[in-house]
XYZ file of C-alpha atoms in Angstrom:
112
model
C -12.268 -11.998 4.954
C -13.790 -8.299 5.246
C -15.846 -7.117 8.031
C -17.445 -3.877 7.521
C -20.025 -3.749 10.323
C -18.493 -0.994 12.025
C -18.747 2.158 9.802
C -15.834 3.825 11.076
C -13.370 1.071 10.071
C -13.041 -1.988 7.671
C -11.413 -5.142 9.255
C -9.474 -7.435 6.797
C -8.541 -10.831 7.933
C -5.646 -12.410 6.078
C -4.385 -15.902 6.778
C -0.771 -15.583 6.632
C -0.091 -19.360 6.320
C -2.242 -21.350 4.238
C -4.187 -24.005 6.200
C -2.963 -22.589 9.689
C -5.835 -21.606 11.681
C -3.868 -19.705 14.069
C -2.227 -17.534 11.317
C -5.172 -15.433 10.725
C -4.129 -11.730 11.315
C -6.505 -8.731 11.472
C -5.803 -5.621 9.780
C -8.133 -2.537 10.625
C -8.237 0.485 8.541
C -10.056 3.824 9.558
C -12.800 4.892 7.191
C -15.066 7.874 7.170
C -17.453 6.138 4.719
C -20.325 3.937 4.913
C -20.238 1.037 2.289
C -22.813 -1.626 1.671
C -20.226 -3.910 -0.015
C -16.657 -4.375 0.009
C -15.135 -7.028 -1.929
C -11.140 -8.032 -1.944
C -9.937 -8.401 -5.600
C -6.240 -8.703 -5.121
C -3.101 -8.213 -3.355
C -0.422 -5.714 -4.537
C 2.734 -6.776 -2.990
C 2.632 -7.596 0.501
C 1.168 -4.435 2.101
C -1.800 -3.442 -0.129
C -4.876 -4.909 -1.496
C -7.379 -3.529 -3.934
C -10.846 -3.353 -2.836
C -14.034 -3.005 -4.877
C -16.470 -0.831 -3.289
C -20.441 -0.881 -3.908
C -19.640 -2.407 -7.385
C -18.587 0.718 -8.595
C -15.145 2.355 -7.244
C -11.865 0.601 -6.678
C -9.574 1.787 -3.968
C -6.127 0.524 -2.495
C -5.733 -0.388 1.091
C -2.340 -0.273 2.671
C -2.422 -2.698 5.442
C 0.735 -1.819 7.065
C 0.143 2.010 7.363
C -3.813 1.672 7.344
C -4.529 4.027 4.793
C -7.098 3.990 1.819
C -6.647 5.945 -1.493
C -8.401 5.747 -4.871
C -7.033 3.097 -7.599
C -6.589 5.181 -10.753
C -6.157 3.441 -14.075
C -5.389 5.749 -17.112
C -8.515 5.675 -19.428
C -10.918 4.114 -17.006
C -13.513 6.324 -15.297
C -13.614 6.617 -11.371
C -16.967 4.846 -11.470
C -17.411 1.777 -13.380
C -19.853 -0.811 -13.900
C -18.253 -4.247 -12.776
C -14.907 -5.591 -11.615
C -13.357 -8.951 -11.073
C -10.520 -10.859 -10.580
C -8.730 -13.945 -11.893
C -6.369 -16.629 -11.259
C -3.791 -17.461 -13.795
C -4.130 -21.271 -14.799
C -3.031 -23.663 -17.201
C -6.882 -24.745 -17.777
C -8.440 -23.335 -20.608
C -11.601 -20.988 -20.077
C -13.402 -23.253 -22.479
C -12.581 -26.457 -20.408
C -16.256 -26.194 -18.847
C -17.467 -27.062 -22.555
C -15.505 -30.319 -22.369
C -17.060 -31.028 -18.916
C -20.644 -30.378 -20.065
C -19.963 -32.848 -22.901
C -19.918 -30.453 -25.778
C -16.847 -31.937 -26.994
C -15.607 -35.447 -26.443
C -12.230 -37.197 -26.586
C -12.400 -40.694 -28.184
C -10.171 -43.319 -26.392
C -9.680 -46.542 -28.271
C -10.306 -49.905 -26.801
C -7.011 -50.928 -27.176
C -7.184 -54.393 -28.883
C -3.880 -55.383 -28.016
Protein backbone atom coordinates (compact mmCIF):
# COMPACT_ATOMS: atom_id res chain seq x y z
CA UNK A 1 0.00 0.00 0.00
CA UNK A 2 1.37 3.42 -0.90
CA UNK A 3 0.51 6.81 0.63
CA UNK A 4 1.65 9.95 -1.20
CA UNK A 5 -0.53 12.53 0.59
CA UNK A 6 2.56 14.19 2.04
CA UNK A 7 4.48 15.59 -0.95
CA UNK A 8 7.77 15.49 0.97
CA UNK A 9 7.79 11.70 1.30
CA UNK A 10 6.39 8.43 0.02
CA UNK A 11 5.03 6.03 2.64
CA UNK A 12 4.99 2.38 1.64
CA UNK A 13 3.22 -0.16 3.84
CA UNK A 14 4.24 -3.79 3.43
CA UNK A 15 2.75 -6.85 5.10
CA UNK A 16 5.76 -8.93 6.12
CA UNK A 17 3.75 -12.03 7.02
CA UNK A 18 0.79 -12.79 4.77
CA UNK A 19 -2.52 -12.61 6.59
CA UNK A 20 -1.06 -11.34 9.87
CA UNK A 21 -2.57 -7.93 10.56
CA UNK A 22 0.14 -6.88 13.03
CA UNK A 23 2.93 -7.55 10.51
CA UNK A 24 2.35 -4.32 8.53
CA UNK A 25 5.56 -2.26 8.41
CA UNK A 26 5.79 1.35 7.24
CA UNK A 27 8.75 2.55 5.15
CA UNK A 28 9.08 6.29 4.51
CA UNK A 29 11.25 7.63 1.70
CA UNK A 30 12.00 11.36 1.39
CA UNK A 31 11.06 12.91 -1.95
CA UNK A 32 11.27 16.46 -3.23
CA UNK A 33 8.78 15.72 -6.02
CA UNK A 34 5.01 15.79 -6.09
CA UNK A 35 3.53 12.85 -7.99
CA UNK A 36 -0.16 12.43 -8.73
CA UNK A 37 -0.03 8.65 -8.96
CA UNK A 38 2.45 6.12 -7.62
CA UNK A 39 1.95 2.41 -8.32
CA UNK A 40 4.05 -0.41 -6.85
CA UNK A 41 4.99 -2.80 -9.67
CA UNK A 42 7.31 -5.36 -8.09
CA UNK A 43 9.98 -6.19 -5.54
CA UNK A 44 13.68 -6.48 -6.38
CA UNK A 45 15.11 -8.70 -3.69
CA UNK A 46 14.23 -7.89 -0.09
CA UNK A 47 15.12 -4.21 0.04
CA UNK A 48 13.95 -2.57 -3.19
CA UNK A 49 10.67 -1.99 -5.02
CA UNK A 50 9.97 -0.68 -8.52
CA UNK A 51 7.44 2.15 -8.62
CA UNK A 52 5.60 3.53 -11.64
CA UNK A 53 5.26 7.31 -11.36
CA UNK A 54 2.37 9.14 -13.08
CA UNK A 55 2.09 6.42 -15.78
CA UNK A 56 5.32 7.59 -17.38
CA UNK A 57 8.42 6.87 -15.31
CA UNK A 58 9.94 3.99 -13.34
CA UNK A 59 11.97 4.46 -10.19
CA UNK A 60 13.60 2.06 -7.75
CA UNK A 61 12.96 2.72 -4.08
CA UNK A 62 15.40 1.25 -1.57
CA UNK A 63 13.30 0.67 1.53
CA UNK A 64 16.18 0.03 3.95
CA UNK A 65 18.32 3.03 2.95
CA UNK A 66 15.42 5.31 1.94
CA UNK A 67 16.70 6.32 -1.50
CA UNK A 68 15.10 6.75 -4.93
CA UNK A 69 16.80 6.27 -8.30
CA UNK A 70 15.67 6.01 -11.91
CA UNK A 71 15.07 2.48 -13.17
CA UNK A 72 17.14 2.29 -16.35
CA UNK A 73 16.57 -0.39 -18.99
CA UNK A 74 18.79 -0.39 -22.08
CA UNK A 75 16.76 0.43 -25.19
CA UNK A 76 13.74 1.75 -23.29
CA UNK A 77 13.22 5.54 -23.19
CA UNK A 78 13.14 7.25 -19.79
CA UNK A 79 9.52 8.26 -20.39
CA UNK A 80 7.11 5.57 -21.56
CA UNK A 81 3.45 5.04 -22.32
CA UNK A 82 2.41 2.28 -19.91
CA UNK A 83 3.82 -0.26 -17.51
CA UNK A 84 2.45 -3.23 -15.66
CA UNK A 85 3.30 -6.27 -13.65
CA UNK A 86 2.54 -9.94 -14.02
CA UNK A 87 2.36 -13.00 -11.84
CA UNK A 88 3.80 -16.28 -13.03
CA UNK A 89 1.11 -18.92 -13.31
CA UNK A 90 0.39 -22.35 -14.71
CA UNK A 91 -2.97 -21.04 -15.95
CA UNK A 92 -2.98 -20.11 -19.63
CA UNK A 93 -3.62 -16.43 -20.44
CA UNK A 94 -6.35 -17.63 -22.81
CA UNK A 95 -8.09 -19.49 -19.97
CA UNK A 96 -10.64 -16.68 -19.78
CA UNK A 97 -11.87 -17.77 -23.24
CA UNK A 98 -12.79 -21.14 -21.75
CA UNK A 99 -14.67 -19.48 -18.94
CA UNK A 100 -16.65 -17.28 -21.34
CA UNK A 101 -17.79 -20.43 -23.15
CA UNK A 102 -15.90 -19.83 -26.38
CA UNK A 103 -14.40 -23.28 -25.95
CA UNK A 104 -16.06 -26.27 -24.40
CA UNK A 105 -14.93 -29.56 -22.97
CA UNK A 106 -17.03 -32.64 -23.69
CA UNK A 107 -17.50 -34.93 -20.73
CA UNK A 108 -19.03 -38.30 -21.53
CA UNK A 109 -22.16 -39.49 -19.79
CA UNK A 110 -20.35 -42.62 -18.59
CA UNK A 111 -22.71 -45.44 -19.49
CA UNK A 112 -20.98 -47.94 -17.39
